[in-house]
GROMACS .gro file of N, CA, C and O in nm:
model
  516
    1MET      N    1   1.408  25.550  -4.296
    1MET     CA    2   1.452  25.577  -4.161
    1MET      C    3   1.604  25.588  -4.159
    1MET      O    4   1.672  25.495  -4.199
    2THR      N    5   1.656  25.700  -4.113
    2THR     CA    6   1.800  25.723  -4.114
    2THR      C    7   1.845  25.782  -3.981
    2THR      O    8   1.779  25.867  -3.924
    3SER      N    9   1.960  25.735  -3.934
    3SER     CA   10   2.023  25.791  -3.815
    3SER      C   11   2.119  25.900  -3.859
    3SER      O   12   2.204  25.877  -3.945
    4THR      N   13   2.106  26.018  -3.801
    4THR     CA   14   2.193  26.129  -3.840
    4THR      C   15   2.334  26.111  -3.785
    4THR      O   16   2.431  26.143  -3.852
    5ASN      N   17   2.349  26.061  -3.663
    5ASN     CA   18   2.481  26.045  -3.602
    5ASN      C   19   2.563  25.935  -3.667
    5ASN      O   20   2.681  25.952  -3.694
    6LEU      N   21   2.502  25.821  -3.691
    6LEU     CA   22   2.573  25.706  -3.743
    6LEU      C   23   2.563  25.691  -3.894
    6LEU      O   24   2.628  25.606  -3.952
    7LYS      N   25   2.479  25.770  -3.957
    7LYS     CA   26   2.456  25.761  -4.102
    7LYS      C   27   2.408  25.621  -4.140
    7LYS      O   28   2.456  25.560  -4.235
    8ILE      N   29   2.312  25.572  -4.063
    8ILE     CA   30   2.255  25.440  -4.086
    8ILE      C   31   2.116  25.458  -4.144
    8ILE      O   32   2.038  25.539  -4.096
    9ALA      N   33   2.086  25.382  -4.248
    9ALA     CA   34   1.955  25.385  -4.309
    9ALA      C   35   1.895  25.245  -4.305
    9ALA      O   36   1.963  25.147  -4.337
   10ILE      N   37   1.771  25.236  -4.265
   10ILE     CA   38   1.700  25.109  -4.260
   10ILE      C   39   1.600  25.106  -4.374
   10ILE      O   40   1.517  25.195  -4.387
   11ASP      N   41   1.609  25.003  -4.457
   11ASP     CA   42   1.519  24.985  -4.571
   11ASP      C   43   1.401  24.901  -4.526
   11ASP      O   44   1.418  24.784  -4.492
   12GLY      N   45   1.284  24.961  -4.522
   12GLY     CA   46   1.165  24.891  -4.477
   12GLY      C   47   1.085  24.825  -4.588
   12GLY      O   48   0.977  24.773  -4.564
   13SER      N   49   1.137  24.826  -4.710
   13SER     CA   50   1.062  24.770  -4.822
   13SER      C   51   1.060  24.618  -4.817
   13SER      O   52   1.147  24.555  -4.755
   14ALA      N   53   0.960  24.562  -4.883
   14ALA     CA   54   0.946  24.417  -4.887
   14ALA      C   55   1.068  24.356  -4.952
   14ALA      O   56   1.124  24.410  -5.048
   15GLY      N   57   1.114  24.245  -4.898
   15GLY     CA   58   1.228  24.176  -4.953
   15GLY      C   59   1.362  24.219  -4.895
   15GLY      O   60   1.463  24.156  -4.922
   16SER      N   61   1.363  24.326  -4.819
   16SER     CA   62   1.489  24.370  -4.759
   16SER      C   63   1.515  24.288  -4.633
   16SER      O   64   1.426  24.226  -4.577
   17ALA      N   65   1.639  24.289  -4.589
   17ALA     CA   66   1.677  24.214  -4.469
   17ALA      C   67   1.603  24.268  -4.347
   17ALA      O   68   1.556  24.382  -4.348
   18ALA      N   69   1.595  24.187  -4.243
   18ALA     CA   70   1.530  24.229  -4.119
   18ALA      C   71   1.599  24.356  -4.067
   18ALA      O   72   1.722  24.369  -4.079
   19PRO      N   73   1.523  24.448  -4.008
   19PRO     CA   74   1.583  24.573  -3.960
   19PRO      C   75   1.701  24.553  -3.865
   19PRO      O   76   1.802  24.623  -3.877
   20TYR      N   77   1.691  24.457  -3.773
   20TYR     CA   78   1.803  24.436  -3.680
   20TYR      C   79   1.927  24.393  -3.755
   20TYR      O   80   2.039  24.431  -3.722
   21GLU      N   81   1.911  24.312  -3.861
   21GLU     CA   82   2.025  24.264  -3.939
   21GLU      C   83   2.085  24.378  -4.020
   21GLU      O   84   2.207  24.388  -4.033
   22GLN      N   85   2.002  24.466  -4.075
   22GLN     CA   86   2.053  24.582  -4.147
   22GLN      C   87   2.135  24.670  -4.052
   22GLN      O   88   2.244  24.716  -4.087
   23LEU      N   89   2.081  24.693  -3.933
   23LEU     CA   90   2.149  24.775  -3.833
   23LEU      C   91   2.281  24.710  -3.792
   23LEU      O   92   2.386  24.774  -3.790
   24ARG      N   93   2.278  24.581  -3.762
   24ARG     CA   94   2.398  24.508  -3.722
   24ARG      C   95   2.504  24.516  -3.830
   24ARG      O   96   2.620  24.548  -3.803
   25ALA      N   97   2.465  24.489  -3.953
   25ALA     CA   98   2.561  24.488  -4.064
   25ALA      C   99   2.623  24.625  -4.087
   25ALA      O  100   2.744  24.636  -4.111
   26GLN      N  101   2.542  24.730  -4.080
   26GLN     CA  102   2.595  24.864  -4.105
   26GLN      C  103   2.690  24.911  -3.995
   26GLN      O  104   2.795  24.970  -4.024
   27ILE      N  105   2.657  24.882  -3.870
   27ILE     CA  106   2.747  24.920  -3.761
   27ILE      C  107   2.876  24.839  -3.771
   27ILE      O  108   2.986  24.893  -3.756
   28ALA      N  109   2.865  24.709  -3.797
   28ALA     CA  110   2.984  24.623  -3.808
   28ALA      C  111   3.073  24.672  -3.922
   28ALA      O  112   3.196  24.681  -3.906
   29ASP      N  113   3.014  24.706  -4.036
   29ASP     CA  114   3.091  24.755  -4.150
   29ASP      C  115   3.164  24.884  -4.115
   29ASP      O  116   3.283  24.899  -4.145
   30ARG      N  117   3.096  24.976  -4.050
   30ARG     CA  118   3.158  25.103  -4.015
   30ARG      C  119   3.268  25.085  -3.911
   30ARG      O  120   3.370  25.152  -3.915
   31ALA      N  121   3.247  24.994  -3.817
   31ALA     CA  122   3.349  24.969  -3.715
   31ALA      C  123   3.473  24.904  -3.777
   31ALA      O  124   3.585  24.943  -3.748
   32ARG      N  125   3.452  24.806  -3.863
   32ARG     CA  126   3.565  24.735  -3.922
   32ARG      C  127   3.641  24.821  -4.022
   32ARG      O  128   3.760  24.803  -4.041
   33SER      N  129   3.572  24.916  -4.085
   33SER     CA  130   3.639  25.004  -4.182
   33SER      C  131   3.708  25.122  -4.114
   33SER      O  132   3.784  25.194  -4.177
   34GLY      N  133   3.678  25.143  -3.985
   34GLY     CA  134   3.737  25.254  -3.912
   34GLY      C  135   3.654  25.381  -3.914
   34GLY      O  136   3.689  25.481  -3.852
   35ARG      N  137   3.542  25.380  -3.987
   35ARG     CA  138   3.454  25.498  -3.988
   35ARG      C  139   3.393  25.521  -3.850
   35ARG      O  140   3.356  25.632  -3.817
   36LEU      N  141   3.380  25.414  -3.772
   36LEU     CA  142   3.345  25.424  -3.630
   36LEU      C  143   3.469  25.376  -3.555
   36LEU      O  144   3.496  25.257  -3.551
   37PRO      N  145   3.546  25.465  -3.499
   37PRO     CA  146   3.672  25.425  -3.436
   37PRO      C  147   3.651  25.350  -3.305
   37PRO      O  148   3.546  25.363  -3.240
   38ALA      N  149   3.750  25.272  -3.266
   38ALA     CA  150   3.747  25.203  -3.137
   38ALA      C  151   3.724  25.306  -3.027
   38ALA      O  152   3.784  25.413  -3.028
   39GLY      N  153   3.633  25.273  -2.937
   39GLY     CA  154   3.601  25.362  -2.827
   39GLY      C  155   3.485  25.455  -2.856
   39GLY      O  156   3.437  25.524  -2.766
   40PHE      N  157   3.436  25.459  -2.980
   40PHE     CA  158   3.322  25.543  -3.016
   40PHE      C  159   3.200  25.497  -2.938
   40PHE      O  160   3.168  25.378  -2.937
   41LYS      N  161   3.132  25.588  -2.872
   41LYS     CA  162   3.013  25.552  -2.794
   41LYS      C  163   2.891  25.553  -2.884
   41LYS      O  164   2.859  25.654  -2.947
   42LEU      N  165   2.824  25.439  -2.889
   42LEU     CA  166   2.702  25.427  -2.968
   42LEU      C  167   2.585  25.490  -2.893
   42LEU      O  168   2.587  25.498  -2.770
   43PRO      N  169   2.483  25.531  -2.965
   43PRO     CA  170   2.365  25.584  -2.898
   43PRO      C  171   2.301  25.478  -2.808
   43PRO      O  172   2.321  25.358  -2.829
   44THR      N  173   2.222  25.522  -2.713
   44THR     CA  174   2.150  25.426  -2.629
   44THR      C  175   2.053  25.348  -2.717
   44THR      O  176   2.015  25.393  -2.825
   45VAL      N  177   2.014  25.232  -2.669
   45VAL     CA  178   1.917  25.150  -2.742
   45VAL      C  179   1.791  25.231  -2.768
   45VAL      O  180   1.743  25.240  -2.881
   46ARG      N  181   1.739  25.290  -2.664
   46ARG     CA  182   1.614  25.366  -2.677
   46ARG      C  183   1.632  25.486  -2.771
   46ARG      O  184   1.549  25.514  -2.856
   47GLY      N  185   1.745  25.558  -2.758
   47GLY     CA  186   1.769  25.674  -2.841
   47GLY      C  187   1.779  25.640  -2.989
   47GLY      O  188   1.722  25.708  -3.075
   48LEU      N  189   1.855  25.533  -3.021
   48LEU     CA  190   1.869  25.493  -3.160
   48LEU      C  191   1.737  25.439  -3.215
   48LEU      O  192   1.703  25.464  -3.331
   49ALA      N  193   1.664  25.367  -3.131
   49ALA     CA  194   1.534  25.315  -3.174
   49ALA      C  195   1.442  25.430  -3.213
   49ALA      O  196   1.376  25.425  -3.318
   50GLU      N  197   1.437  25.532  -3.131
   50GLU     CA  198   1.353  25.648  -3.161
   50GLU      C  199   1.399  25.717  -3.289
   50GLU      O  200   1.317  25.754  -3.374
   51GLU      N  201   1.529  25.734  -3.304
   51GLU     CA  202   1.584  25.803  -3.420
   51GLU      C  203   1.553  25.728  -3.550
   51GLU      O  204   1.526  25.790  -3.653
   52LEU      N  205   1.558  25.595  -3.544
   52LEU     CA  206   1.535  25.513  -3.663
   52LEU      C  207   1.390  25.471  -3.680
   52LEU      O  208   1.355  25.411  -3.782
   53GLY      N  209   1.306  25.497  -3.580
   53GLY     CA  210   1.168  25.454  -3.587
   53GLY      C  211   1.152  25.303  -3.571
   53GLY      O  212   1.065  25.241  -3.632
   54LEU      N  213   1.239  25.244  -3.491
   54LEU     CA  214   1.236  25.100  -3.467
   54LEU      C  215   1.196  25.073  -3.323
   54LEU      O  216   1.203  25.160  -3.237
   55ALA      N  217   1.159  24.949  -3.297
   55ALA     CA  218   1.132  24.906  -3.160
   55ALA      C  219   1.265  24.896  -3.085
   55ALA      O  220   1.367  24.858  -3.144
   56ALA      N  221   1.265  24.927  -2.959
   56ALA     CA  222   1.386  24.918  -2.877
   56ALA      C  223   1.442  24.775  -2.879
   56ALA      O  224   1.564  24.756  -2.881
   57ASN      N  225   1.354  24.676  -2.880
   57ASN     CA  226   1.400  24.536  -2.883
   57ASN      C  227   1.478  24.506  -3.011
   57ASN      O  228   1.569  24.422  -3.009
   58THR      N  229   1.443  24.571  -3.121
   58THR     CA  230   1.513  24.550  -3.247
   58THR      C  231   1.657  24.600  -3.236
   58THR      O  232   1.752  24.532  -3.276
   59VAL      N  233   1.675  24.720  -3.182
   59VAL     CA  234   1.808  24.776  -3.164
   59VAL      C  235   1.886  24.693  -3.062
   59VAL      O  236   2.005  24.663  -3.082
   60ALA      N  237   1.822  24.653  -2.954
   60ALA     CA  238   1.888  24.572  -2.852
   60ALA      C  239   1.937  24.440  -2.911
   60ALA      O  240   2.048  24.394  -2.880
   61LYS      N  241   1.858  24.380  -2.998
   61LYS     CA  242   1.898  24.253  -3.062
   61LYS      C  243   2.021  24.276  -3.149
   61LYS      O  244   2.114  24.193  -3.148
   62ALA      N  245   2.026  24.385  -3.223
   62ALA     CA  246   2.142  24.417  -3.306
   62ALA      C  247   2.266  24.439  -3.219
   62ALA      O  248   2.374  24.388  -3.248
   63TYR      N  249   2.250  24.514  -3.110
   63TYR     CA  250   2.362  24.539  -3.020
   63TYR      C  251   2.413  24.409  -2.958
   63TYR      O  252   2.534  24.389  -2.945
   64ARG      N  253   2.322  24.318  -2.920
   64ARG     CA  254   2.363  24.189  -2.863
   64ARG      C  255   2.443  24.108  -2.965
   64ARG      O  256   2.544  24.046  -2.931
   65ALA      N  257   2.397  24.108  -3.090
   65ALA     CA  258   2.468  24.035  -3.195
   65ALA      C  259   2.606  24.095  -3.219
   65ALA      O  260   2.704  24.022  -3.236
   66LEU      N  261   2.614  24.227  -3.219
   66LEU     CA  262   2.742  24.295  -3.237
   66LEU      C  263   2.837  24.264  -3.122
   66LEU      O  264   2.957  24.245  -3.142
   67GLU      N  265   2.783  24.257  -3.002
   67GLU     CA  266   2.867  24.224  -2.886
   67GLU      C  267   2.916  24.080  -2.895
   67GLU      O  268   3.032  24.052  -2.868
   68ALA      N  269   2.828  23.990  -2.936
   68ALA     CA  270   2.867  23.849  -2.950
   68ALA      C  271   2.976  23.834  -3.056
   68ALA      O  272   3.062  23.746  -3.045
   69ASP      N  273   2.975  23.920  -3.157
   69ASP     CA  274   3.075  23.916  -3.264
   69ASP      C  275   3.203  23.990  -3.227
   69ASP      O  276   3.298  23.992  -3.305
   70GLY      N  277   3.206  24.055  -3.110
   70GLY     CA  278   3.325  24.126  -3.068
   70GLY      C  279   3.341  24.263  -3.132
   70GLY      O  280   3.447  24.323  -3.123
   71VAL      N  281   3.236  24.313  -3.197
   71VAL     CA  282   3.243  24.443  -3.264
   71VAL      C  283   3.223  24.556  -3.165
   71VAL      O  284   3.287  24.661  -3.175
   72VAL      N  285   3.135  24.536  -3.068
   72VAL     CA  286   3.110  24.636  -2.965
   72VAL      C  287   3.124  24.572  -2.828
   72VAL      O  288   3.124  24.450  -2.815
   73GLU      N  289   3.136  24.657  -2.728
   73GLU     CA  290   3.139  24.609  -2.589
   73GLU      C  291   3.048  24.698  -2.507
   73GLU      O  292   3.042  24.820  -2.528
   74THR      N  293   2.974  24.635  -2.418
   74THR     CA  294   2.885  24.709  -2.331
   74THR      C  295   2.953  24.726  -2.197
   74THR      O  296   3.006  24.630  -2.141
   75ARG      N  297   2.954  24.849  -2.150
   75ARG     CA  298   3.019  24.881  -2.022
   75ARG      C  299   2.915  24.922  -1.920
   75ARG      O  300   2.917  25.033  -1.868
   76GLY      N  301   2.823  24.832  -1.896
   76GLY     CA  302   2.719  24.856  -1.796
   76GLY      C  303   2.641  24.984  -1.824
   76GLY      O  304   2.602  25.009  -1.937
   77ARG      N  305   2.624  25.065  -1.722
   77ARG     CA  306   2.548  25.189  -1.735
   77ARG      C  307   2.622  25.296  -1.815
   77ARG      O  308   2.564  25.398  -1.852
   78ASN      N  309   2.751  25.273  -1.843
   78ASN     CA  310   2.828  25.370  -1.921
   78ASN      C  311   2.793  25.369  -2.069
   78ASN      O  312   2.821  25.464  -2.140
   79GLY      N  313   2.737  25.259  -2.117
   79GLY     CA  314   2.695  25.253  -2.256
   79GLY      C  315   2.762  25.144  -2.336
   79GLY      O  316   2.831  25.057  -2.284
   80THR      N  317   2.741  25.154  -2.467
   80THR     CA  318   2.795  25.058  -2.563
   80THR      C  319   2.896  25.129  -2.650
   80THR      O  320   2.868  25.237  -2.703
   81PHE      N  321   3.013  25.068  -2.666
   81PHE     CA  322   3.124  25.130  -2.737
   81PHE      C  323   3.178  25.037  -2.844
   81PHE      O  324   3.173  24.914  -2.829
   82VAL      N  325   3.234  25.093  -2.950
   82VAL     CA  326   3.300  25.014  -3.052
   82VAL      C  327   3.425  24.954  -2.989
   82VAL      O  328   3.504  25.025  -2.926
   83ALA      N  329   3.439  24.824  -3.003
   83ALA     CA  330   3.554  24.753  -2.945
   83ALA      C  331   3.677  24.772  -3.032
   83ALA      O  332   3.667  24.805  -3.150
   84ALA      N  333   3.792  24.750  -2.972
   84ALA     CA  334   3.916  24.753  -3.049
   84ALA      C  335   3.908  24.643  -3.154
   84ALA      O  336   3.868  24.530  -3.125
   85SER      N  337   3.941  24.676  -3.276
   85SER     CA  338   3.924  24.581  -3.386
   85SER      C  339   4.036  24.479  -3.393
   85SER      O  340   4.140  24.495  -3.330
   86GLY      N  341   4.011  24.378  -3.471
   86GLY     CA  342   4.114  24.280  -3.499
   86GLY      C  343   4.109  24.158  -3.411
   86GLY      O  344   4.064  24.055  -3.453
   87GLU      N  345   4.154  24.171  -3.290
   87GLU     CA  346   4.174  24.054  -3.207
   87GLU      C  347   4.043  23.983  -3.171
   87GLU      O  348   4.036  23.861  -3.177
   88GLY      N  349   3.938  24.056  -3.133
   88GLY     CA  350   3.813  23.993  -3.092
   88GLY      C  351   3.751  23.904  -3.198
   88GLY      O  352   3.730  23.785  -3.176
   89PRO      N  353   3.722  23.958  -3.319
   89PRO     CA  354   3.663  23.874  -3.422
   89PRO      C  355   3.753  23.758  -3.465
   89PRO      O  356   3.705  23.647  -3.487
   90ALA      N  357   3.883  23.780  -3.474
   90ALA     CA  358   3.975  23.673  -3.514
   90ALA      C  359   3.977  23.563  -3.408
   90ALA      O  360   3.977  23.444  -3.442
   91ARG      N  361   3.978  23.602  -3.282
   91ARG     CA  362   3.978  23.504  -3.173
   91ARG      C  363   3.848  23.424  -3.174
   91ARG      O  364   3.850  23.301  -3.160
   92GLU      N  365   3.736  23.492  -3.195
   92GLU     CA  366   3.607  23.424  -3.199
   92GLU      C  367   3.598  23.329  -3.318
   92GLU      O  368   3.546  23.218  -3.307
   93ALA      N  369   3.650  23.371  -3.433
   93ALA     CA  370   3.649  23.285  -3.552
   93ALA      C  371   3.733  23.160  -3.529
   93ALA      O  372   3.695  23.050  -3.569
   94ALA      N  373   3.849  23.177  -3.467
   94ALA     CA  374   3.936  23.062  -3.439
   94ALA      C  375   3.867  22.963  -3.345
   94ALA      O  376   3.876  22.841  -3.365
   95ALA      N  377   3.796  23.014  -3.245
   95ALA     CA  378   3.723  22.926  -3.152
   95ALA      C  379   3.612  22.851  -3.224
   95ALA      O  380   3.591  22.732  -3.201
   96ALA      N  381   3.541  22.921  -3.313
   96ALA     CA  382   3.433  22.857  -3.389
   96ALA      C  383   3.490  22.750  -3.482
   96ALA      O  384   3.432  22.642  -3.496
   97ALA      N  385   3.603  22.779  -3.544
   97ALA     CA  386   3.666  22.683  -3.634
   97ALA      C  387   3.710  22.558  -3.557
   97ALA      O  388   3.694  22.445  -3.605
   98GLN      N  389   3.764  22.579  -3.438
   98GLN     CA  390   3.807  22.465  -3.357
   98GLN      C  391   3.688  22.379  -3.315
   98GLN      O  392   3.694  22.256  -3.321
   99ALA      N  393   3.578  22.444  -3.276
   99ALA     CA  394   3.458  22.370  -3.238
   99ALA      C  395   3.404  22.291  -3.357
   99ALA      O  396   3.362  22.175  -3.343
  100TYR      N  397   3.409  22.350  -3.476
  100TYR     CA  398   3.365  22.281  -3.597
  100TYR      C  399   3.455  22.160  -3.624
  100TYR      O  400   3.405  22.049  -3.651
  101ALA      N  401   3.586  22.179  -3.615
  101ALA     CA  402   3.679  22.070  -3.640
  101ALA      C  403   3.655  21.954  -3.543
  101ALA      O  404   3.654  21.837  -3.583
  102ASP      N  405   3.634  21.986  -3.416
  102ASP     CA  406   3.607  21.883  -3.316
  102ASP      C  407   3.478  21.807  -3.350
  102ASP      O  408   3.473  21.684  -3.342
  103ARG      N  409   3.375  21.882  -3.387
  103ARG     CA  410   3.244  21.821  -3.416
  103ARG      C  411   3.250  21.729  -3.538
  103ARG      O  412   3.201  21.617  -3.535
  104VAL      N  413   3.309  21.774  -3.650
  104VAL     CA  414   3.312  21.690  -3.770
  104VAL      C  415   3.402  21.569  -3.750
  104VAL      O  416   3.376  21.463  -3.807
  105HIS      N  417   3.503  21.583  -3.666
  105HIS     CA  418   3.588  21.467  -3.636
  105HIS      C  419   3.507  21.362  -3.561
  105HIS      O  420   3.515  21.242  -3.592
  106ARG      N  421   3.429  21.406  -3.460
  106ARG     CA  422   3.342  21.313  -3.386
  106ARG      C  423   3.239  21.247  -3.477
  106ARG      O  424   3.199  21.132  -3.455
  107LEU      N  425   3.194  21.319  -3.579
  107LEU     CA  426   3.095  21.264  -3.671
  107LEU      C  427   3.156  21.165  -3.770
  107LEU      O  428   3.084  21.098  -3.843
  108GLY      N  429   3.289  21.163  -3.775
  108GLY     CA  430   3.356  21.068  -3.863
  108GLY      C  431   3.380  21.118  -4.004
  108GLY      O  432   3.412  21.039  -4.093
  109LEU      N  433   3.367  21.246  -4.028
  109LEU     CA  434   3.391  21.300  -4.161
  109LEU      C  435   3.541  21.302  -4.189
  109LEU      O  436   3.622  21.320  -4.098
  110THR      N  437   3.575  21.284  -4.316
  110THR     CA  438   3.716  21.297  -4.355
  110THR      C  439   3.749  21.446  -4.361
  110THR      O  440   3.660  21.532  -4.361
  111ASN      N  441   3.878  21.476  -4.368
  111ASN     CA  442   3.922  21.614  -4.381
  111ASN      C  443   3.858  21.679  -4.505
  111ASN      O  444   3.807  21.791  -4.499
  112ALA      N  445   3.859  21.607  -4.616
  112ALA     CA  446   3.802  21.661  -4.741
  112ALA      C  447   3.652  21.687  -4.726
  112ALA      O  448   3.602  21.790  -4.775
  113GLU      N  449   3.580  21.597  -4.661
  113GLU     CA  450   3.437  21.616  -4.641
  113GLU      C  451   3.409  21.736  -4.551
  113GLU      O  452   3.317  21.814  -4.576
  114ALA      N  453   3.488  21.751  -4.447
  114ALA     CA  454   3.471  21.863  -4.355
  114ALA      C  455   3.499  21.996  -4.424
  114ALA      O  456   3.425  22.092  -4.409
  115VAL      N  457   3.606  22.001  -4.500
  115VAL     CA  458   3.641  22.124  -4.574
  115VAL      C  459   3.534  22.156  -4.676
  115VAL      O  460   3.493  22.271  -4.692
  116SER      N  461   3.484  22.055  -4.744
  116SER     CA  462   3.379  22.075  -4.844
  116SER      C  463   3.252  22.131  -4.779
  116SER      O  464   3.190  22.225  -4.831
  117ALA      N  465   3.213  22.075  -4.666
  117ALA     CA  466   3.093  22.123  -4.596
  117ALA      C  467   3.110  22.268  -4.551
  117ALA      O  468   3.020  22.351  -4.567
  118ALA      N  469   3.228  22.300  -4.497
  118ALA     CA  470   3.254  22.437  -4.452
  118ALA      C  471   3.257  22.533  -4.570
  118ALA      O  472   3.201  22.643  -4.564
  119THR      N  473   3.320  22.492  -4.679
  119THR     CA  474   3.328  22.577  -4.798
  119THR      C  475   3.189  22.606  -4.853
  119THR      O  476   3.159  22.721  -4.889
  120GLU      N  477   3.104  22.504  -4.860
  120GLU     CA  478   2.968  22.524  -4.910
  120GLU      C  479   2.888  22.617  -4.819
  120GLU      O  480   2.814  22.702  -4.867
  121ALA      N  481   2.903  22.601  -4.688
  121ALA     CA  482   2.831  22.688  -4.594
  121ALA      C  483   2.878  22.833  -4.609
  121ALA      O  484   2.797  22.926  -4.609
  122LEU      N  485   3.008  22.853  -4.623
  122LEU     CA  486   3.062  22.988  -4.640
  122LEU      C  487   3.018  23.048  -4.773
  122LEU      O  488   2.980  23.165  -4.781
  123ARG      N  489   3.021  22.969  -4.878
  123ARG     CA  490   2.977  23.017  -5.009
  123ARG      C  491   2.831  23.061  -5.003
  123ARG      O  492   2.795  23.168  -5.051
  124ALA      N  493   2.748  22.979  -4.940
  124ALA     CA  494   2.605  23.013  -4.929
  124ALA      C  495   2.586  23.139  -4.847
  124ALA      O  496   2.505  23.225  -4.882
  125ARG      N  497   2.659  23.154  -4.740
  125ARG     CA  498   2.644  23.270  -4.652
  125ARG      C  499   2.690  23.398  -4.719
  125ARG      O  500   2.626  23.501  -4.711
  126TYR      N  501   2.804  23.394  -4.784
  126TYR     CA  502   2.862  23.515  -4.840
  126TYR      C  503   2.802  23.554  -4.975
  126TYR      O  504   2.815  23.668  -5.015
  127THR      N  505   2.738  23.461  -5.044
  127THR     CA  506   2.672  23.499  -5.169
  127THR      C  507   2.527  23.535  -5.147
  127THR      O  508   2.464  23.593  -5.233
  128ALA      N  509   2.474  23.504  -5.027
  128ALA     CA  510   2.333  23.536  -4.996
  128ALA      C  511   2.315  23.684  -4.974
  128ALA      O  512   2.206  23.735  -4.974
  129GLY      N  513   2.423  23.756  -4.950
  129GLY     CA  514   2.414  23.900  -4.933
  129GLY      C  515   2.409  23.938  -4.793
  129GLY      O  516   2.374  24.030  -4.739
   0.00000   0.00000   0.00000
């Protein structure tokens, strides 16, 4: 299944990532690399779902995740657009880091224990593919 406009391919074989995650990752990669420029209008949920042979809910889930990550922004009935890069994801990461720091401090972890836990979580996430 491939989208002609976005050049997105969904691998439906056993063992591949969930379709919504493949879609989310490919759009995020293209937006962050500049292949999808800020302000680029993404296809409608229904339109992209039909093009890729996916359920509309699958595409909607990917779009929601992208919006939560600051990669895209939804402008009501006007559609979904690639957000300006840089500031949104960095701001969101800083907020998540602060929340983590607050939580591990309340739990009584030392700085070294907190850094170790975060490092292990990041290592697991980024090596998992």
